[in-house]
PDB file of C-alpha atoms in Angstrom:
ATOM      1  CA  MET A   1       0.000   0.000   0.000  1.00  0.00           C
ATOM      2  CA  LEU A   2       2.864   2.394   0.745  1.00  0.00           C
ATOM      3  CA  VAL A   3       4.015   2.334  -2.865  1.00  0.00           C
ATOM      4  CA  LEU A   4       0.722   4.018  -3.808  1.00  0.00           C
ATOM      5  CA  LEU A   5       2.048   7.170  -2.140  1.00  0.00           C
ATOM      6  CA  GLY A   6       3.812   7.834  -5.418  1.00  0.00           C
ATOM      7  CA  ILE A   7       0.411   8.476  -7.018  1.00  0.00           C
ATOM      8  CA  LEU A   8      -0.403  11.020  -4.330  1.00  0.00           C
ATOM      9  CA  VAL A   9       2.898  12.769  -5.062  1.00  0.00           C
ATOM     10  CA  VAL A  10       1.978  12.959  -8.752  1.00  0.00           C
ATOM     11  CA  VAL A  11      -1.485  14.354  -8.014  1.00  0.00           C
ATOM     12  CA  ALA A  12      -0.173  16.869  -5.465  1.00  0.00           C
ATOM     13  CA  GLY A  13       2.621  17.967  -7.784  1.00  0.00           C
ATOM     14  CA  PHE A  14       0.318  18.562 -10.725  1.00  0.00           C
ATOM     15  CA  VAL A  15      -2.221  20.389  -8.555  1.00  0.00           C
ATOM     16  CA  ALA A  16       0.567  22.649  -7.267  1.00  0.00           C
ATOM     17  CA  ARG A  17       1.781  23.091 -10.882  1.00  0.00           C
ATOM     18  CA  ILE A  18       5.329  22.092 -10.076  1.00  0.00           C
ATOM     19  CA  ASN A  19       7.679  21.184 -12.910  1.00  0.00           C
ATOM     20  CA  PRO A  20       6.387  17.813 -14.253  1.00  0.00           C
ATOM     21  CA  LEU A  21       9.897  16.372 -14.497  1.00  0.00           C
ATOM     22  CA  LEU A  22      10.545  17.059 -10.817  1.00  0.00           C
ATOM     23  CA  VAL A  23       7.138  15.655  -9.873  1.00  0.00           C
ATOM     24  CA  ILE A  24       7.743  12.402 -11.746  1.00  0.00           C
ATOM     25  CA  LEU A  25      11.225  12.074 -10.265  1.00  0.00           C
ATOM     26  CA  ALA A  26       9.927  12.675  -6.740  1.00  0.00           C
ATOM     27  CA  ALA A  27       7.081  10.188  -7.257  1.00  0.00           C
ATOM     28  CA  ALA A  28       9.532   7.548  -8.477  1.00  0.00           C
ATOM     29  CA  LEU A  29      11.796   8.101  -5.470  1.00  0.00           C
ATOM     30  CA  VAL A  30       8.864   7.867  -3.052  1.00  0.00           C
ATOM     31  CA  THR A  31       7.658   4.675  -4.737  1.00  0.00           C
ATOM     32  CA  GLY A  32      11.133   3.133  -4.759  1.00  0.00           C
ATOM     33  CA  VAL A  33      11.827   3.947  -1.116  1.00  0.00           C
ATOM     34  CA  CYS A  34       8.376   2.845   0.041  1.00  0.00           C
ATOM     35  CA  ALA A  35       8.822  -0.476  -1.764  1.00  0.00           C
ATOM     36  CA  ALA A  36      11.892  -1.091   0.420  1.00  0.00           C
ATOM     37  CA  VAL A  37      10.016  -0.378   3.654  1.00  0.00           C
ATOM     38  CA  VAL A  38       9.693  -3.755   5.338  1.00  0.00           C
ATOM     39  CA  PRO A  39       9.750  -4.728   9.027  1.00  0.00           C
ATOM     40  CA  GLY A  40      13.282  -4.241  10.268  1.00  0.00           C
ATOM     41  CA  ALA A  41      14.428  -2.153   7.305  1.00  0.00           C
ATOM     42  CA  SER A  42      17.346   0.078   8.258  1.00  0.00           C
ATOM     43  CA  LEU A  43      18.036   3.640   7.139  1.00  0.00           C
ATOM     44  CA  PRO A  44      21.017   2.559   4.949  1.00  0.00           C
ATOM     45  CA  ALA A  45      18.725   0.072   3.202  1.00  0.00           C
ATOM     46  CA  LEU A  46      16.216   2.828   2.378  1.00  0.00           C
ATOM     47  CA  TRP A  47      19.075   5.000   1.116  1.00  0.00           C
ATOM     48  CA  GLN A  48      20.222   2.156  -1.132  1.00  0.00           C
ATOM     49  CA  ALA A  49      16.679   1.851  -2.457  1.00  0.00           C
ATOM     50  CA  ALA A  50      16.673   5.566  -3.370  1.00  0.00           C
ATOM     51  CA  VAL A  51      20.051   5.209  -5.108  1.00  0.00           C
ATOM     52  CA  ALA A  52      18.836   2.131  -6.979  1.00  0.00           C
ATOM     53  CA  THR A  53      15.770   4.089  -8.179  1.00  0.00           C
ATOM     54  CA  LEU A  54      17.968   6.888  -9.519  1.00  0.00           C
ATOM     55  CA  ALA A  55      20.228   4.278 -11.131  1.00  0.00           C
ATOM     56  CA  ALA A  56      17.206   2.769 -12.882  1.00  0.00           C
ATOM     57  CA  PHE A  57      16.356   6.232 -14.244  1.00  0.00           C
ATOM     58  CA  GLY A  58      19.911   6.631 -15.541  1.00  0.00           C
ATOM     59  CA  ASP A  59      19.960   3.183 -17.154  1.00  0.00           C
ATOM     60  CA  ALA A  60      16.639   3.838 -18.897  1.00  0.00           C
ATOM     61  CA  PHE A  61      17.886   7.168 -20.239  1.00  0.00           C
ATOM     62  CA  ASN A  62      21.156   5.632 -21.378  1.00  0.00           C
ATOM     63  CA  ASP A  63      19.449   2.725 -23.131  1.00  0.00           C
ATOM     64  CA  ASN A  64      17.078   5.062 -24.990  1.00  0.00           C
ATOM     65  CA  ARG A  65      19.439   8.012 -25.521  1.00  0.00           C
ATOM     66  CA  TYR A  66      19.151   7.799 -29.318  1.00  0.00           C
ATOM     67  CA  PHE A  67      15.399   8.325 -29.011  1.00  0.00           C
ATOM     68  CA  HIS A  68      15.975  11.619 -27.203  1.00  0.00           C
ATOM     69  CA  VAL A  69      18.362  12.948 -29.846  1.00  0.00           C
ATOM     70  CA  VAL A  70      15.372  14.276 -31.826  1.00  0.00           C
ATOM     71  CA  TRP A  71      14.595  16.700 -28.966  1.00  0.00           C
ATOM     72  CA  LEU A  72      17.962  18.380 -29.462  1.00  0.00           C
ATOM     73  CA  ILE A  73      16.403  20.165 -32.437  1.00  0.00           C
ATOM     74  CA  LEU A  74      14.268  22.280 -30.084  1.00  0.00           C
ATOM     75  CA  PRO A  75      17.125  24.315 -28.493  1.00  0.00           C
ATOM     76  CA  VAL A  76      18.666  24.672 -31.959  1.00  0.00           C
ATOM     77  CA  ILE A  77      15.423  26.181 -33.264  1.00  0.00           C
ATOM     78  CA  GLY A  78      15.261  28.466 -30.225  1.00  0.00           C
ATOM     79  CA  LEU A  79      18.754  29.777 -30.980  1.00  0.00           C
ATOM     80  CA  LEU A  80      17.880  30.300 -34.640  1.00  0.00           C
ATOM     81  CA  GLU A  81      14.737  32.238 -33.667  1.00  0.00           C
ATOM     82  CA  ARG A  82      16.801  34.395 -31.332  1.00  0.00           C
ATOM     83  CA  ALA A  83      19.162  35.079 -34.222  1.00  0.00           C
ATOM     84  CA  GLY A  84      16.278  36.342 -36.385  1.00  0.00           C
ATOM     85  CA  LEU A  85      15.006  33.249 -38.208  1.00  0.00           C
ATOM     86  CA  GLN A  86      11.384  34.483 -38.233  1.00  0.00           C
ATOM     87  CA  ASP A  87      12.405  37.903 -39.565  1.00  0.00           C
ATOM     88  CA  ARG A  88      14.404  36.254 -42.339  1.00  0.00           C
ATOM     89  CA  ALA A  89      11.406  34.105 -43.221  1.00  0.00           C
ATOM     90  CA  ARG A  90       9.210  37.223 -43.504  1.00  0.00           C
ATOM     91  CA  MET A  91      11.815  38.977 -45.665  1.00  0.00           C
ATOM     92  CA  LEU A  92      12.133  35.955 -47.939  1.00  0.00           C
ATOM     93  CA  ILE A  93       8.415  35.648 -48.618  1.00  0.00           C
ATOM     94  CA  GLY A  94       8.190  39.430 -49.073  1.00  0.00           C
ATOM     95  CA  LYS A  95      10.156  39.071 -52.308  1.00  0.00           C
ATOM     96  CA  VAL A  96       7.414  36.881 -53.813  1.00  0.00           C
ATOM     97  CA  ARG A  97       4.746  39.352 -54.902  1.00  0.00           C
ATOM     98  CA  ALA A  98       2.218  36.689 -55.909  1.00  0.00           C
ATOM     99  CA  ALA A  99       2.339  35.050 -52.484  1.00  0.00           C
ATOM    100  CA  SER A 100      -0.530  35.284 -50.022  1.00  0.00           C
ATOM    101  CA  ALA A 101      -1.183  33.586 -46.708  1.00  0.00           C
ATOM    102  CA  GLY A 102      -3.721  31.186 -48.205  1.00  0.00           C
ATOM    103  CA  ARG A 103      -1.589  30.241 -51.213  1.00  0.00           C
ATOM    104  CA  LEU A 104       1.489  29.717 -49.060  1.00  0.00           C
ATOM    105  CA  LEU A 105      -0.407  27.462 -46.649  1.00  0.00           C
ATOM    106  CA  LEU A 106      -1.908  25.591 -49.601  1.00  0.00           C
ATOM    107  CA  ALA A 107       1.592  24.813 -50.883  1.00  0.00           C
ATOM    108  CA  TYR A 108       2.641  23.711 -47.387  1.00  0.00           C
ATOM    109  CA  LEU A 109      -0.427  21.476 -47.124  1.00  0.00           C
ATOM    110  CA  PHE A 110       0.531  19.762 -50.381  1.00  0.00           C
ATOM    111  CA  LEU A 111       4.142  19.221 -49.299  1.00  0.00           C
ATOM    112  CA  ARG A 112       3.073  18.043 -45.828  1.00  0.00           C
ATOM    113  CA  GLN A 113       0.712  15.445 -47.246  1.00  0.00           C
ATOM    114  CA  ILE A 114       3.223  14.197 -49.825  1.00  0.00           C
ATOM    115  CA  THR A 115       6.090  13.846 -47.351  1.00  0.00           C
ATOM    116  CA  SER A 116       3.821  12.217 -44.747  1.00  0.00           C
ATOM    117  CA  ALA A 117       2.589   9.734 -47.351  1.00  0.00           C
ATOM    118  CA  LEU A 118       6.213   8.770 -47.951  1.00  0.00           C
ATOM    119  CA  GLY A 119       6.775   8.201 -44.241  1.00  0.00           C
ATOM    120  CA  LEU A 120       8.694  11.462 -43.665  1.00  0.00           C
ATOM    121  CA  THR A 121       6.401  12.635 -40.877  1.00  0.00           C
ATOM    122  CA  SER A 122       9.185  14.411 -38.967  1.00  0.00           C
ATOM    123  CA  LEU A 123       9.924  16.891 -41.764  1.00  0.00           C
ATOM    124  CA  GLY A 124       7.099  19.143 -40.533  1.00  0.00           C
ATOM    125  CA  GLY A 125       5.550  19.846 -37.171  1.00  0.00           C
ATOM    126  CA  HIS A 126       4.652  22.814 -34.986  1.00  0.00           C
ATOM    127  CA  PRO A 127       7.959  23.459 -33.167  1.00  0.00           C
ATOM    128  CA  GLN A 128      10.331  22.780 -36.037  1.00  0.00           C
ATOM    129  CA  MET A 129       8.386  24.181 -39.021  1.00  0.00           C
ATOM    130  CA  VAL A 130       5.139  26.014 -38.196  1.00  0.00           C
ATOM    131  CA  ARG A 131       6.366  28.382 -35.477  1.00  0.00           C
ATOM    132  CA  PRO A 132       9.791  29.346 -36.908  1.00  0.00           C
ATOM    133  CA  LEU A 133       9.028  29.272 -40.657  1.00  0.00           C
ATOM    134  CA  VAL A 134       5.488  28.642 -41.919  1.00  0.00           C
ATOM    135  CA  ALA A 135       3.540  31.045 -39.680  1.00  0.00           C
ATOM    136  CA  PRO A 136       6.036  33.958 -40.059  1.00  0.00           C
ATOM    137  CA  MET A 137       6.078  33.485 -43.827  1.00  0.00           C
ATOM    138  CA  ALA A 138       2.254  33.453 -43.940  1.00  0.00           C
ATOM    139  CA  GLU A 139       2.151  36.596 -41.801  1.00  0.00           C
ATOM    140  CA  GLY A 140       4.758  38.230 -44.042  1.00  0.00           C
ATOM    141  CA  ALA A 141       2.734  37.416 -47.155  1.00  0.00           C
ATOM    142  CA  ALA A 142      -0.395  38.883 -45.558  1.00  0.00           C
ATOM    143  CA  GLU A 143       1.522  42.017 -44.500  1.00  0.00           C
ATOM    144  CA  ILE A 144       2.768  42.552 -48.050  1.00  0.00           C
ATOM    145  CA  GLU A 145      -0.761  42.132 -49.382  1.00  0.00           C
ATOM    146  CA  ALA A 146      -2.198  44.471 -46.741  1.00  0.00           C
ATOM    147  CA  GLY A 147       0.581  47.032 -47.217  1.00  0.00           C
ATOM    148  CA  GLY A 148       1.408  47.268 -43.524  1.00  0.00           C
ATOM    149  CA  ALA A 149       1.248  45.646 -40.129  1.00  0.00           C
ATOM    150  CA  LEU A 150      -1.557  43.207 -39.398  1.00  0.00           C
ATOM    151  CA  PRO A 151      -4.036  43.589 -36.538  1.00  0.00           C
ATOM    152  CA  GLU A 152      -3.496  41.124 -33.701  1.00  0.00           C
ATOM    153  CA  ARG A 153      -6.712  39.274 -34.530  1.00  0.00           C
ATOM    154  CA  ALA A 154      -5.545  38.560 -38.079  1.00  0.00           C
ATOM    155  CA  ARG A 155      -2.072  37.637 -36.876  1.00  0.00           C
ATOM    156  CA  HIS A 156      -3.398  35.049 -34.405  1.00  0.00           C
ATOM    157  CA  ARG A 157      -5.864  33.749 -36.998  1.00  0.00           C
ATOM    158  CA  ILE A 158      -3.010  33.134 -39.456  1.00  0.00           C
ATOM    159  CA  ARG A 159      -0.988  31.341 -36.789  1.00  0.00           C
ATOM    160  CA  GLY A 160      -3.949  29.130 -35.928  1.00  0.00           C
ATOM    161  CA  MET A 161      -4.601  28.296 -39.576  1.00  0.00           C
ATOM    162  CA  SER A 162      -0.914  27.474 -40.065  1.00  0.00           C
ATOM    163  CA  ALA A 163      -1.014  24.992 -37.189  1.00  0.00           C
ATOM    164  CA  ALA A 164      -4.298  23.498 -38.455  1.00  0.00           C
ATOM    165  CA  THR A 165      -2.835  23.063 -41.938  1.00  0.00           C
ATOM    166  CA  ASP A 166       0.103  21.130 -40.512  1.00  0.00           C
ATOM    167  CA  ASN A 167      -2.247  18.882 -38.525  1.00  0.00           C
ATOM    168  CA  ILE A 168      -4.495  18.146 -41.497  1.00  0.00           C
ATOM    169  CA  GLY A 169      -1.587  17.470 -43.845  1.00  0.00           C
ATOM    170  CA  LEU A 170       0.008  15.054 -41.384  1.00  0.00           C
ATOM    171  CA  PHE A 171      -3.198  13.307 -40.296  1.00  0.00           C
ATOM    172  CA  PHE A 172      -4.505  12.539 -43.772  1.00  0.00           C
ATOM    173  CA  GLY A 173      -1.095  11.983 -45.352  1.00  0.00           C
ATOM    174  CA  GLU A 174       0.492   9.533 -42.935  1.00  0.00           C
ATOM    175  CA  ASP A 175      -2.302   6.981 -43.326  1.00  0.00           C
ATOM    176  CA  ILE A 176      -1.132   6.371 -46.897  1.00  0.00           C
ATOM    177  CA  PHE A 177       2.234   5.153 -45.623  1.00  0.00           C
ATOM    178  CA  ILE A 178       1.967   1.424 -45.056  1.00  0.00           C
ATOM    179  CA  ALA A 179       4.302   1.206 -42.048  1.00  0.00           C
ATOM    180  CA  ILE A 180       2.826   4.000 -39.947  1.00  0.00           C
ATOM    181  CA  GLY A 181       1.608   3.209 -36.451  1.00  0.00           C
ATOM    182  CA  SER A 182      -2.030   4.115 -37.146  1.00  0.00           C
ATOM    183  CA  ILE A 183      -2.227   1.559 -39.979  1.00  0.00           C
ATOM    184  CA  ILE A 184      -0.740  -1.157 -37.778  1.00  0.00           C
ATOM    185  CA  LEU A 185      -3.186  -0.235 -34.994  1.00  0.00           C
ATOM    186  CA  MET A 186      -6.203  -0.473 -37.303  1.00  0.00           C
ATOM    187  CA  VAL A 187      -5.033  -3.794 -38.733  1.00  0.00           C
ATOM    188  CA  GLY A 188      -4.639  -5.218 -35.229  1.00  0.00           C
ATOM    189  CA  PHE A 189      -8.003  -3.886 -34.068  1.00  0.00           C
ATOM    190  CA  LEU A 190      -9.833  -5.278 -37.082  1.00  0.00           C
ATOM    191  CA  GLU A 191      -8.057  -8.610 -36.663  1.00  0.00           C
ATOM    192  CA  GLN A 192      -9.345  -8.854 -33.077  1.00  0.00           C
ATOM    193  CA  ALA A 193     -12.846  -8.258 -34.426  1.00  0.00           C
ATOM    194  CA  GLY A 194     -12.426 -11.118 -36.921  1.00  0.00           C
ATOM    195  CA  ILE A 195     -11.858  -8.869 -39.937  1.00  0.00           C
ATOM    196  CA  ILE A 196      -8.628  -9.700 -41.726  1.00  0.00           C
ATOM    197  CA  VAL A 197      -7.257  -6.908 -43.901  1.00  0.00           C
ATOM    198  CA  GLU A 198      -3.817  -6.234 -45.295  1.00  0.00           C
ATOM    199  CA  PRO A 199      -2.043  -2.966 -44.427  1.00  0.00           C
ATOM    200  CA  LEU A 200      -1.771  -2.206 -48.147  1.00  0.00           C
ATOM    201  CA  GLN A 201      -5.566  -2.259 -48.457  1.00  0.00           C
ATOM    202  CA  LEU A 202      -5.952   0.376 -45.747  1.00  0.00           C
ATOM    203  CA  SER A 203      -3.244   2.490 -47.348  1.00  0.00           C
ATOM    204  CA  VAL A 204      -4.951   2.363 -50.738  1.00  0.00           C
ATOM    205  CA  TRP A 205      -8.298   3.364 -49.246  1.00  0.00           C
ATOM    206  CA  ALA A 206      -6.637   6.250 -47.439  1.00  0.00           C
ATOM    207  CA  ILE A 207      -5.729   7.879 -50.774  1.00  0.00           C
ATOM    208  CA  PRO A 208      -9.264   9.115 -51.669  1.00  0.00           C
ATOM    209  CA  THR A 209      -9.652  10.420 -48.112  1.00  0.00           C
ATOM    210  CA  ALA A 210      -6.375  12.325 -48.386  1.00  0.00           C
ATOM    211  CA  ILE A 211      -7.406  13.796 -51.748  1.00  0.00           C
ATOM    212  CA  ALA A 212     -10.770  14.877 -50.320  1.00  0.00           C
ATOM    213  CA  ALA A 213      -9.061  16.444 -47.298  1.00  0.00           C
ATOM    214  CA  PHE A 214      -6.690  18.349 -49.583  1.00  0.00           C
ATOM    215  CA  LEU A 215      -9.531  19.660 -51.746  1.00  0.00           C
ATOM    216  CA  ILE A 216     -11.711  20.684 -48.796  1.00  0.00           C
ATOM    217  CA  HIS A 217      -8.987  22.327 -46.736  1.00  0.00           C
ATOM    218  CA  GLY A 218      -7.399  23.767 -49.882  1.00  0.00           C
ATOM    219  CA  ALA A 219     -10.677  25.531 -50.664  1.00  0.00           C
ATOM    220  CA  ARG A 220     -10.768  26.852 -47.106  1.00  0.00           C
ATOM    221  CA  LEU A 221      -7.244  28.218 -47.529  1.00  0.00           C
ATOM    222  CA  LEU A 222      -8.115  29.976 -50.770  1.00  0.00           C
ATOM    223  CA  MET A 223     -11.115  31.581 -49.047  1.00  0.00           C
ATOM    224  CA  PHE A 224      -8.902  32.389 -46.059  1.00  0.00           C
ATOM    225  CA  ASP A 225      -7.214  35.188 -48.021  1.00  0.00           C
ATOM    226  CA  ARG A 226     -10.542  37.024 -48.253  1.00  0.00           C
ATOM    227  CA  GLU A 227     -11.077  36.603 -44.510  1.00  0.00           C
ATOM    228  CA  VAL A 228      -7.626  38.061 -43.785  1.00  0.00           C
ATOM    229  CA  ARG A 229      -8.298  41.006 -46.084  1.00  0.00           C
ATOM    230  CA  GLN A 230     -11.560  41.712 -44.252  1.00  0.00           C
ATOM    231  CA  MET A 231      -9.821  41.624 -40.879  1.00  0.00           C
ATOM    232  CA  THR A 232      -7.038  43.944 -42.063  1.00  0.00           C
ATOM    233  CA  ALA A 233      -9.642  46.388 -43.415  1.00  0.00           C
ATOM    234  CA  GLU A 234     -11.584  46.562 -40.141  1.00  0.00           C
ATOM    235  CA  PRO A 235      -9.294  49.094 -38.336  1.00  0.00           C
ATOM    236  CA  ALA A 236      -9.396  51.438 -41.368  1.00  0.00           C
ATOM    237  CA  THR A 237     -13.182  51.249 -41.458  1.00  0.00           C
ATOM    238  CA  GLU A 238     -13.424  52.070 -37.749  1.00  0.00           C
ATOM    239  CA  ALA A 239     -11.064  55.015 -38.187  1.00  0.00           C
ATOM    240  CA  GLU A 240     -13.120  56.334 -41.076  1.00  0.00           C
ATOM    241  CA  THR A 241     -16.309  56.176 -39.033  1.00  0.00           C
ATOM    242  CA  GLY A 242     -14.630  57.975 -36.109  1.00  0.00           C
ATOM    243  CA  ARG A 243     -15.261  55.257 -33.529  1.00  0.00           C
TER     244      ARG A 243
END
């Protein structure tokens, strides 16, 4: 029963909004030490249990260190943003006069679906593509079209649509790739229900769905330009009416 105290530590830590990593570490230590509490257990034995728990954490991290290498990209992106990556992205798209927020996101949707269908799901994503590159470029295209700075409402709307475009491109593109986890999950679930299907069959049937998603969201993106123009015109209209 004492080992269940670790759950209380997790609940208390999350309620107090303490750093999740510290909460999990504290809960693991409490669980490990409580598991060593037996009649006659000495203080050195409890200390050894705490050390063994920390050692288990270290072994797990060491065994899976290659998995965590992908997270190293996050501080790299942070440094690039600090060095002006978003400003450079805005300047780059500003040189393309025919670009607009909707057209740029439409091109990104196409690339995201194609790369996801080929299994390259990590080429996009919110932290590594949307925040540092796609959203600033879409904002820059809208600023060029509007001839000045965007109102905050339009700016946040463009950022939201950029994130949604990444989600839609990934969700409907990755199902075409035969070795993706969602395909394997569906095959296993259907097999438990007595329905035997091959992964290739699910991938083939995902193609029309992906095409439909591209057409529907692509139409939304083309209409999105008009919505942005209306939002950028609102402050001028209010100024003209003297509000």
